[in-house]
Each structure stands twice: as structure tokens, then as C-alpha cells.
Coordinates of C-alpha atoms in Angstrom, one line a residue:
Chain A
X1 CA 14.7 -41.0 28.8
X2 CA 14.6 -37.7 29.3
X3 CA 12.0 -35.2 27.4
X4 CA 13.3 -32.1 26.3
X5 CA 11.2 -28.7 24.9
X6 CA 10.6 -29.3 20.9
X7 CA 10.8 -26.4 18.4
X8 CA 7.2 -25.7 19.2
X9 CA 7.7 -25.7 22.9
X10 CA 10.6 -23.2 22.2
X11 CA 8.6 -20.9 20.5
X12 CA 5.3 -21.0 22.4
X13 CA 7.7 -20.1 25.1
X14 CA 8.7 -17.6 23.7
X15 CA 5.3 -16.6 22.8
X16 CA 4.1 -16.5 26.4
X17 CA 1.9 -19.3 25.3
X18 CA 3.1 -22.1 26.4
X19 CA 1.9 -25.3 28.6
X20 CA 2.8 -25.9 32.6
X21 CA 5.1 -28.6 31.4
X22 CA 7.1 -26.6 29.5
X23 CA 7.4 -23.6 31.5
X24 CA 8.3 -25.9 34.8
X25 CA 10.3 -28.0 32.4
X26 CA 12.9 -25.1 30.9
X27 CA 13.0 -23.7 34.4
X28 CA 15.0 -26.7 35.4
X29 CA 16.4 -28.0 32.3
X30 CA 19.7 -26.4 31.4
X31 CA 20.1 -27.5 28.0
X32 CA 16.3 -26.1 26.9
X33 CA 17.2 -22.8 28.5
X34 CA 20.4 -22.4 26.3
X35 CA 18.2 -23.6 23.1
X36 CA 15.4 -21.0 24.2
X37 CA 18.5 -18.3 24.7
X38 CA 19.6 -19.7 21.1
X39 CA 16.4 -18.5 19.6
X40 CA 16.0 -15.4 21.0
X41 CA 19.3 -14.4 19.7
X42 CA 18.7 -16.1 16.3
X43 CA 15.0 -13.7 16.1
X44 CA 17.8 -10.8 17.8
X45 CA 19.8 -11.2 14.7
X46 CA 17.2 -11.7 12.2
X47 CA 15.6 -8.3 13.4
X48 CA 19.5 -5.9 13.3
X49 CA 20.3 -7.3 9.9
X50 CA 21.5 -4.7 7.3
X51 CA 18.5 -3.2 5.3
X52 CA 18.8 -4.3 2.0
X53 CA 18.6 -1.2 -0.6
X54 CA 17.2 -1.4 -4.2
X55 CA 19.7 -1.7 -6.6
X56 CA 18.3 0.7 -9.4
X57 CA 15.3 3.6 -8.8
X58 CA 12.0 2.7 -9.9
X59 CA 10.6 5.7 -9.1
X60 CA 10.2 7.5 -12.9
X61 CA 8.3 4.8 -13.6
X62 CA 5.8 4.7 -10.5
X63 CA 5.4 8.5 -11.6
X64 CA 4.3 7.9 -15.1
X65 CA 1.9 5.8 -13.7
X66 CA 1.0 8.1 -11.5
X67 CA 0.5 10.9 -14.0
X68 CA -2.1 8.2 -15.7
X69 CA -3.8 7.7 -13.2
X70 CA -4.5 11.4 -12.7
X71 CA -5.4 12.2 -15.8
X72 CA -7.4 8.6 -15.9
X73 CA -9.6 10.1 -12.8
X74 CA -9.7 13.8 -14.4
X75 CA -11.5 12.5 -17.3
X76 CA -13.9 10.0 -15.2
X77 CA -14.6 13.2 -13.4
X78 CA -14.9 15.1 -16.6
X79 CA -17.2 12.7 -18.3
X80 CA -19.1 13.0 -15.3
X81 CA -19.7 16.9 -15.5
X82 CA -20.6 16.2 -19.2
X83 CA -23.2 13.7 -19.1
X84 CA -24.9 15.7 -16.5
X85 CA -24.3 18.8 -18.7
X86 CA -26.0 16.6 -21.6
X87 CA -28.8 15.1 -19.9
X88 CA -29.9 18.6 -18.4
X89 CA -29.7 20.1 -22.1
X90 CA -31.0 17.6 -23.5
X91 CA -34.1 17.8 -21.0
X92 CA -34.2 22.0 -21.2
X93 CA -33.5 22.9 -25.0
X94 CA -36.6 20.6 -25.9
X95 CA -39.8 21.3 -24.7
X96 CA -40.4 24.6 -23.6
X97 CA -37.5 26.8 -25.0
X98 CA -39.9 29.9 -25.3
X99 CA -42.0 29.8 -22.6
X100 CA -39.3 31.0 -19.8
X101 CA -36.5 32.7 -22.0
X102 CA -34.8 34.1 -18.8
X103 CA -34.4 30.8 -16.9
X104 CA -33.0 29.6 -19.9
X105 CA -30.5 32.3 -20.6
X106 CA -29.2 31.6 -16.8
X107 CA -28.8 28.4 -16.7
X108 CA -27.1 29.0 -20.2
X109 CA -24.7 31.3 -18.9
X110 CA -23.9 29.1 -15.8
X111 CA -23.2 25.8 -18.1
X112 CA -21.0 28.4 -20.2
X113 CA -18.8 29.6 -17.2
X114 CA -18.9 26.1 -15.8
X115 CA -17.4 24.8 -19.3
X116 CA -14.9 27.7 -19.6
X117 CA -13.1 27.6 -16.3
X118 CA -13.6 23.6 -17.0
X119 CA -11.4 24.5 -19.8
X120 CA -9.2 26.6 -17.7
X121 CA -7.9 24.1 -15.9
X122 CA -7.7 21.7 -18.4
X123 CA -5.1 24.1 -19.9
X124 CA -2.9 24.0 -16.3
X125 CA -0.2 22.5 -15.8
X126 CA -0.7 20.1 -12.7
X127 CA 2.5 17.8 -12.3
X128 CA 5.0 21.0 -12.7
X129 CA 3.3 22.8 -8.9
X130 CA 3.6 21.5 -5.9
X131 CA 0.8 22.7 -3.2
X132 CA 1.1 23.0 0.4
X133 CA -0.5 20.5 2.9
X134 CA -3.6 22.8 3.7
X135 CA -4.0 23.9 -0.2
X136 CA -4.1 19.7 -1.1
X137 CA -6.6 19.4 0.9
X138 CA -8.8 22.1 -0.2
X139 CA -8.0 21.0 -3.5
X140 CA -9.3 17.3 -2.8
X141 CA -12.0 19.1 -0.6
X142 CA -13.2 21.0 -3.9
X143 CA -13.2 18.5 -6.3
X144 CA -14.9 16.1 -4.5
X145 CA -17.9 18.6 -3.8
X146 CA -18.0 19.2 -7.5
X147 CA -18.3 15.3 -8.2
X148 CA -21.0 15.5 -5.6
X149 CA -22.7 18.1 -7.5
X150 CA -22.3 16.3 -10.8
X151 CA -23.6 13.5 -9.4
X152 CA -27.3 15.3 -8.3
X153 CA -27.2 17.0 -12.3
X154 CA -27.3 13.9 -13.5
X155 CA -29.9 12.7 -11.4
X156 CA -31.9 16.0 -11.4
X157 CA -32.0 15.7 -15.3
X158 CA -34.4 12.9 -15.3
X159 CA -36.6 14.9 -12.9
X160 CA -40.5 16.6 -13.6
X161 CA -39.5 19.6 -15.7
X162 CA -41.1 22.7 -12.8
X163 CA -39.6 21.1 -10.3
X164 CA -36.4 20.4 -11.7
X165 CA -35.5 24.1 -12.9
X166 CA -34.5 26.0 -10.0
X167 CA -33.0 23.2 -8.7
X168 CA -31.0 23.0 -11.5
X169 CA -29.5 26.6 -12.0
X170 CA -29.0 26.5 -8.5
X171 CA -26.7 23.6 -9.0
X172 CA -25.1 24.8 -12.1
X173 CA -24.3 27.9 -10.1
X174 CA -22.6 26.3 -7.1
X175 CA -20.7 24.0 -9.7
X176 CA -19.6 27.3 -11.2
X177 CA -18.2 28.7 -7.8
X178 CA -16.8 25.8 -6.7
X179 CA -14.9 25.3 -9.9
X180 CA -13.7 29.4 -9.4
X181 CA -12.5 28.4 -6.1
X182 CA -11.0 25.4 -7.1
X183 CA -9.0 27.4 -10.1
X184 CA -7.8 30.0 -8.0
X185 CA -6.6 27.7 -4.9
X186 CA -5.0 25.4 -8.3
X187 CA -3.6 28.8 -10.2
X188 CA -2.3 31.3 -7.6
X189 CA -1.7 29.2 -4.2
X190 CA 0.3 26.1 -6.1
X191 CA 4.0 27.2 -6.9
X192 CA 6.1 25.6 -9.4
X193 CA 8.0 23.2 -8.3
X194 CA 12.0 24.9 -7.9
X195 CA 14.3 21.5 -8.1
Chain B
X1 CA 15.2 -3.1 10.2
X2 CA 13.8 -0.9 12.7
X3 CA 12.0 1.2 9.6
X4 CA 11.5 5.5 10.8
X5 CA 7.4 5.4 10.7
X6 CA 5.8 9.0 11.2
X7 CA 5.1 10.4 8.1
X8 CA 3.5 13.8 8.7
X9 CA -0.6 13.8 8.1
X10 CA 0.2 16.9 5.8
X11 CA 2.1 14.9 3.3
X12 CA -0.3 12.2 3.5
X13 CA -3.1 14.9 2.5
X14 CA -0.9 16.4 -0.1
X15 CA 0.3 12.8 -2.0
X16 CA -4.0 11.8 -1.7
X17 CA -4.9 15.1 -3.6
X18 CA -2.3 13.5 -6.4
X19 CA 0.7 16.2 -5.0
X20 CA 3.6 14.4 -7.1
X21 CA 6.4 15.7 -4.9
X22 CA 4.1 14.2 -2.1
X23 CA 4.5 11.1 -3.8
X24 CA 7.6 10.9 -4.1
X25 CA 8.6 11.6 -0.7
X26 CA 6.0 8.9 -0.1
X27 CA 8.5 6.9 -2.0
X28 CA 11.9 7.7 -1.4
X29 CA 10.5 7.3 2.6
X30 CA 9.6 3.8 2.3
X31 CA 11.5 2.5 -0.8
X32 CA 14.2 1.1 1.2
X33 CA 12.2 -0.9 4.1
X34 CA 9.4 -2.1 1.1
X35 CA 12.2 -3.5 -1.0
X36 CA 13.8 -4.9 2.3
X37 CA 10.9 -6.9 3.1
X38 CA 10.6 -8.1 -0.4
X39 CA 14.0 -9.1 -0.7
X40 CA 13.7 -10.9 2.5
X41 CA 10.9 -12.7 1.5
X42 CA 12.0 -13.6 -1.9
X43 CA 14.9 -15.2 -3.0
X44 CA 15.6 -13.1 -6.4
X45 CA 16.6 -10.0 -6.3
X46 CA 14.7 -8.7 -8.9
X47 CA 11.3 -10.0 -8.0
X48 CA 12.1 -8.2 -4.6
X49 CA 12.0 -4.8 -7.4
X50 CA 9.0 -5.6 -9.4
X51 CA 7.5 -6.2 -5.7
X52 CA 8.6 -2.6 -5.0
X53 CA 7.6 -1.2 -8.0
X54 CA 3.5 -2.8 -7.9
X55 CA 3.4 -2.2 -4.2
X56 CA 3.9 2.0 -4.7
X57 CA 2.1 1.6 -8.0
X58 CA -1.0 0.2 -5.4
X59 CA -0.2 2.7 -3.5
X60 CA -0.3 5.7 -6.0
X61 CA -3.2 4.6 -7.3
X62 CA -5.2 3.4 -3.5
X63 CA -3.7 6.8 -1.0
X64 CA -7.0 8.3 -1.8
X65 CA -8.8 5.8 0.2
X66 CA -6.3 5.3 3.0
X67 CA -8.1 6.9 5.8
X68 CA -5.2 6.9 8.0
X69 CA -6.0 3.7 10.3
X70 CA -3.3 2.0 11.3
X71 CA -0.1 4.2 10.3
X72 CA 0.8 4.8 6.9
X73 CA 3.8 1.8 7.0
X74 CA 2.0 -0.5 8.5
X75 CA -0.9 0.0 5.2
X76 CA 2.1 0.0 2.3
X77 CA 4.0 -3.1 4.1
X78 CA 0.7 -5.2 4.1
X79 CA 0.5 -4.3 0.4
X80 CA 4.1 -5.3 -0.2
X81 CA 3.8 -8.8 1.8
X82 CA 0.6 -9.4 0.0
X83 CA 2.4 -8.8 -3.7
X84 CA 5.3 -10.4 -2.7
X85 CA 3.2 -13.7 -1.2
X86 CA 1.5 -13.6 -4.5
X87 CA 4.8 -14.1 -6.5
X88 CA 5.6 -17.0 -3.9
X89 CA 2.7 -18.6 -5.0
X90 CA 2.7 -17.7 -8.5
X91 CA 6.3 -19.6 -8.8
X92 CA 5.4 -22.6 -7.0
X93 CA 2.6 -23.2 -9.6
X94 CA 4.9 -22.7 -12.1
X95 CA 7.6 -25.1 -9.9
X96 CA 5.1 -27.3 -9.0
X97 CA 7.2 -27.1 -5.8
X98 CA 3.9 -27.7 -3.0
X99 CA 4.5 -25.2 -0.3
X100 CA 6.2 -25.8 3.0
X101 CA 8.6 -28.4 0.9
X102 CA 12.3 -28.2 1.5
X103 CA 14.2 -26.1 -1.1
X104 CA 16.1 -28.0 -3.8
X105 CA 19.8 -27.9 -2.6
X106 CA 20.1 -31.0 -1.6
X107 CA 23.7 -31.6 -1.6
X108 CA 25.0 -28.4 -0.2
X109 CA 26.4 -28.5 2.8
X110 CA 26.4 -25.7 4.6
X111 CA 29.1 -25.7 7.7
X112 CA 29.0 -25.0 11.3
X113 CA 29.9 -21.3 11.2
X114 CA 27.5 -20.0 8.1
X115 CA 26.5 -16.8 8.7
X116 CA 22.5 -15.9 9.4
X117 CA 21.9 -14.6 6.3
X118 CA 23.4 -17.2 4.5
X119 CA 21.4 -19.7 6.4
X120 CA 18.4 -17.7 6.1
X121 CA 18.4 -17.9 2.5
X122 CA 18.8 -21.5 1.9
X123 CA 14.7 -21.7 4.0
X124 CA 12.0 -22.5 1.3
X125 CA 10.0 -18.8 0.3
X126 CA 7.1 -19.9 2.0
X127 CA 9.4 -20.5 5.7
X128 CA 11.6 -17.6 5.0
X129 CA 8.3 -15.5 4.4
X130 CA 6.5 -16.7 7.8
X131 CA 9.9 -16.3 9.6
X132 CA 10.3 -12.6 8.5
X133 CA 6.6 -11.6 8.7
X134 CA 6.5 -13.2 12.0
X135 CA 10.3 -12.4 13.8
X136 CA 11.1 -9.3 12.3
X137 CA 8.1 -7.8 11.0
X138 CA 5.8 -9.0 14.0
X139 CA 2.5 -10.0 12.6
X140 CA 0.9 -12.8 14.8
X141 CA 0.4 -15.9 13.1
X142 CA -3.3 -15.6 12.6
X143 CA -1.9 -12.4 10.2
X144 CA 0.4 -14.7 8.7
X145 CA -2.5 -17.3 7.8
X146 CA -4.6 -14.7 6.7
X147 CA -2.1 -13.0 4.0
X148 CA -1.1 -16.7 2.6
X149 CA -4.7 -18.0 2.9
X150 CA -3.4 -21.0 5.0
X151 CA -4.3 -21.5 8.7
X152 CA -2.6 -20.5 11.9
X153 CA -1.5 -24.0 12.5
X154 CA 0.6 -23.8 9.0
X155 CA 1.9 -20.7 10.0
X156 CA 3.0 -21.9 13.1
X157 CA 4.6 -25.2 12.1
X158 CA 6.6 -23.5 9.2
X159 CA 8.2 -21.1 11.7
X160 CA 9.3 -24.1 14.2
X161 CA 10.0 -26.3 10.8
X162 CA 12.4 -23.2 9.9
X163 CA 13.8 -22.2 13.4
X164 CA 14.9 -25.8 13.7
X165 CA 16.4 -25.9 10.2
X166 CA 18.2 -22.5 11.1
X167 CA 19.2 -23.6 14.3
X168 CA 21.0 -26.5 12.5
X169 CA 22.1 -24.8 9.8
X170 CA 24.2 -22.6 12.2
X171 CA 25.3 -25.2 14.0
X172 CA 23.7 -26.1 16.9
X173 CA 24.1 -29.7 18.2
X174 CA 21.5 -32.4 16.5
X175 CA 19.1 -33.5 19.9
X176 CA 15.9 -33.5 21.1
X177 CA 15.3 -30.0 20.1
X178 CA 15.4 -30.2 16.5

């Protein structure tokens, strides 16, 4: 009786992976030749059928998702730049809010313009722009050097109170230019979006 | 489906700093060969559109961390094969159908000169999954194994199980090949 390739001979074949016997075997064997030319134009004909479209557009509602998950992550981020704001009050406003009136008063006015251009944007309208490539990215680039510096707040709050003070109006300030930077690049390089 | 891949890096950038026209071009590029794949894979049609609609939710909500290895279709279709593998599974449980097992049509007989497609639909999910992953998409089997959390050797014996059913099904004559 004579042996001829299986299915799994067939495919190792066409795989490249398979034994001596098969190889030799399909070499000689014209009715496992036609069977392995059978398959390759079954996969052939698998690979040019029509691309099947989706019957109804689900994209309104992968944008409304979308939208929550932005403003879910703008709030993480903003709770972030609060609790930091809270723990470094809380630390400063306590214990020596006499002795070094001038510190206080800049790192005051730094937490204020931090809030208010905090606020700024709040107020701006994000899904209505659309930004360029290179204005994305500085936009990603910003915020994520603002969580960065949220981050060290928070951690600089539970720090020994001379050491910490400088440190922190030095942080508040950079927060304060970043967030500038990230306004403008948000306010006056986005443009609405003209559909 | 030979599926258009280069997406530029600028729009990538622009849909991971939450850009919603990003997004949707994001979309509209990669709605079609996401809800091909899906459809393939699944035998309802509108499984195949919840599949589409979790795999770009995924992906609206994951693009932040896609650091561009791999190309961007090649990231999204794993994400679609992996949803849509989920709802195999998630229907077998509920079939109590065990995987691999012939689909229930017994009875139908399907003549010499069906069609591909019609052929390929009559394959269980699980062999019309491994056959599209594996023919058309062109992950190896070790991929396939890893998506379904099976082994290679399932992954191969499902594709030879559902070449020789095709092959059948389209009329080839019954012999040692089957």
C-alpha cells in the first residue's frame, strides 16, 4: 500500500519544516504534489478575500470614551498637583509663619499663579482644537514634566522644614513656567478644528 | 486583506497627547482590517463590532504607552485577536461546546462546488481563528498558542484538522490525504 503525505505533512511542507520522507516523497508522488498545490491555493484564496466592512460606525462612541478618559487622566493629574499643593501648605502655614515672611509670600505667590493658569486651562476647550504633530508632542512633553514635578512636591512636603524651603519654591516656580508654556503652546498654537 | 500599514509617527504622537482628530484617523485607518479580522474570526456579525468597538476603546485608552515597537497595526491587531479569542472562549463556556470540537451542523451538506467563504464559515471558531491568524494574518503557531493559551501542538493540529475539512468541503477527493 502506498503512503501518501497527511494534512500535517502538507503543511509542514509548506512550512519548510518538514521530514526527508516527505520532501523525497512529494518530489515523486504526483497526487501529493497536486494536494500540496491545492493548499497553497486554498491559503492564496483565503489571503485575496474581500475585506469585510462594518456595517454601522462605532466611532461616536469610541470618542465619548475617549473624552472620559481624558478628563479621567486630567483630574488624576490634577489631584496630584493638589495633594502636593496641600501637603506643602499644610507643612509651611504651621510652624514658622513669621519667622521668614518673604519666603512665604513667594512661595505664596507661586502656588497662586500655579492655581490660576491651572484654572486657565481648566476653562479651555480641549476636544474642539486640533494640534499639529510637533505641538502634541510638546504638549505631552509638558505635562508629563509637570506630573514629574508634582510628584517631588509631594515627596518634598514630608521633608526637614530648612532644607525643604528652597527646594520647594524652586519647584513651585518651574511648575509655574511649565504650566505658562503648556497654556500658550495649548491656547495660541492649537486651532479649532474647521470640519 | 493585504491591510495599508504606515501610519505616520506624527499622528501617532498627536492621537498619544489625546489629539481627537488623531484618533480618529487612528480609527477610520484601521476600522475596516480590525473588523475584518473579527469577522473572520467570529461567526456573528455583531460580536465582530463589539470586538471593534473594545479593541479602539483599548486602544484609546493604551496609545500613550505604545512605544512604537513593532508597527502600529501589528499592536491594534494583536489587541483585536486577543478580544475577539476572548469572546471565543467566553461562548464556548456558555455552549459548553469544548474547543477544537466540530460545529453543530451536522446534517448540512455542503456540495462539491461551495464557495471558500462559505466553507470557511462552517469551521468551528476556534479552527477558523488558527486558520486566519495563521494563513492570512501570518503569526507562527507558537503566536497562535500564546494568544489562546493552548500549545503549539494544538495550534498546529487545528489548522491540519481545518485544511483537511476545507479541503473536503470544497471538494477534493476523499484519500489518504484527508
Amino acid at each position: 500500500m502506498t503512503m501518501h503525505c497527511t494534512m500535517d505533512d502538507l503543511l509542514a511542507l509548506q512550512a519548510g519544516e518538514a521530514s526527508v520522507w516527505a520532501r523525497r516523497h512529494v518530489e515523486d508522488c504526483a497526487a501529493c504534489r497536486a494536494e500540496l498545490d491545492g493548499l497553497y491555493q486554498r491559503v492564496a484564496q483565503l489571503k485575496a478575500l474581500p475585506a469585510l466592512r462594518p456595517p454601522r460606525d462605532r466611532w461616536s462612541i469610541v470618542r465619548d470614551a475617549a473624552r472620559v478618559e481624558r478628563v479621567h487622566r486630567r483630574r488624576t493629574w490634577g489631584a496630584w498637583g493638589l495633594a502636593a499643593a496641600a501637603a506643602v501648605a499644610g507643612v509651611l502655614l504651621v510652624p514658622w509663619f513669621g519667622q521668614n515672611g518673604a519666603l512665604h509670600a513667594e512661595l505664596s505667590q507661586a502656588k497662586q499663579q500655579s492655581a490660576t493658569l491651572e484654572d486657565q486651562l481648566g476653562r479651555y476647550d480641549v476636544h474642539g482644537r486640533v494640534l499639529s504633530g510637533r505641538t502634541a508632542a510638546r504638549v505631552a512633553e509638558l505635562e508629563d514634566r509637570i506630573a514629574v514635578i508634582d510628584g517631588d512636591l509631594a515627596r518634598k512636603g514630608g521633608a526637614k522644614a530648612q532644607a525643604r524651603d528652597a527646594d520647594l519654591i524652586e519647584l513651585w516656580q518651574q511648575r509655574v513656567d511649565l504650566m505658562r508654556q503648556l497654556v500658550n503652546v495649548r491656547v495660541t498654537r492649537a486651532r479649532y478644528v474647521g470640519l | 486583506m493585504t491591510v495599508a500599514l504606515a501610519v505616520p509617527d506624527v499622528l501617532v504622537a498627536r492621537a498619544q497627547a489625546g489629539d481627537e482628530a488623531a484618533l480618529e484617523a487612528l480609527f477610520r485607518a484601521f476600522e475596516t482590517p480590525v473588523y475584518n479580522l473579527a469577522r473572520r474570526m467570529l461567526r456573528n456579525a455583531e460580536d465582530a463590532e463589539d470586538v471593534l468597538q473594545e479593541t479602539f476603546l483599548e486602544v484609546v485608552k493604551s496609545i500613550r504607552h505604545y512605544r512604537g515597537e513593532g508597527y502600529l497595526w501589528g499592536w491594534i491587531r494583536r489587541i483585536a485577536a486577543t478580544k475577539a479569542l476572548m469572546r471565543i472562549r467566553r461562548d464556548h463556556v456558555r455552549a459548553t461546546e469544548p474547543l477544537g470540537e466540530e460545529p453543530g451542523k451536522t446534517g448540512m451538506h455542503v456540495g462539491a462546488n461551495i464557495d471558500l467563504e462559505r466553507a470557511f464559515e462552517q469551521l468551528t471558531d476556534t479552527s477558523r481563528a488558527v486558520v486566519w491568524l495563521h494563513d492570512v494574518e501570518g503569526y507562527t503557531h507558537e503566536e497562535i498558542g500564546e494568544l489562546m493559551g493552548k500549545s503549539v501542538s494544538f495550534s498546529k493540529s487545528q489548522l491540519a484538522r481545518a485544511h483537511a475539512r476545507l479541503r473536503r468541503e470544497l471538494g477534493g477527493s476523499e484519500g489518504a490525504h484527508a
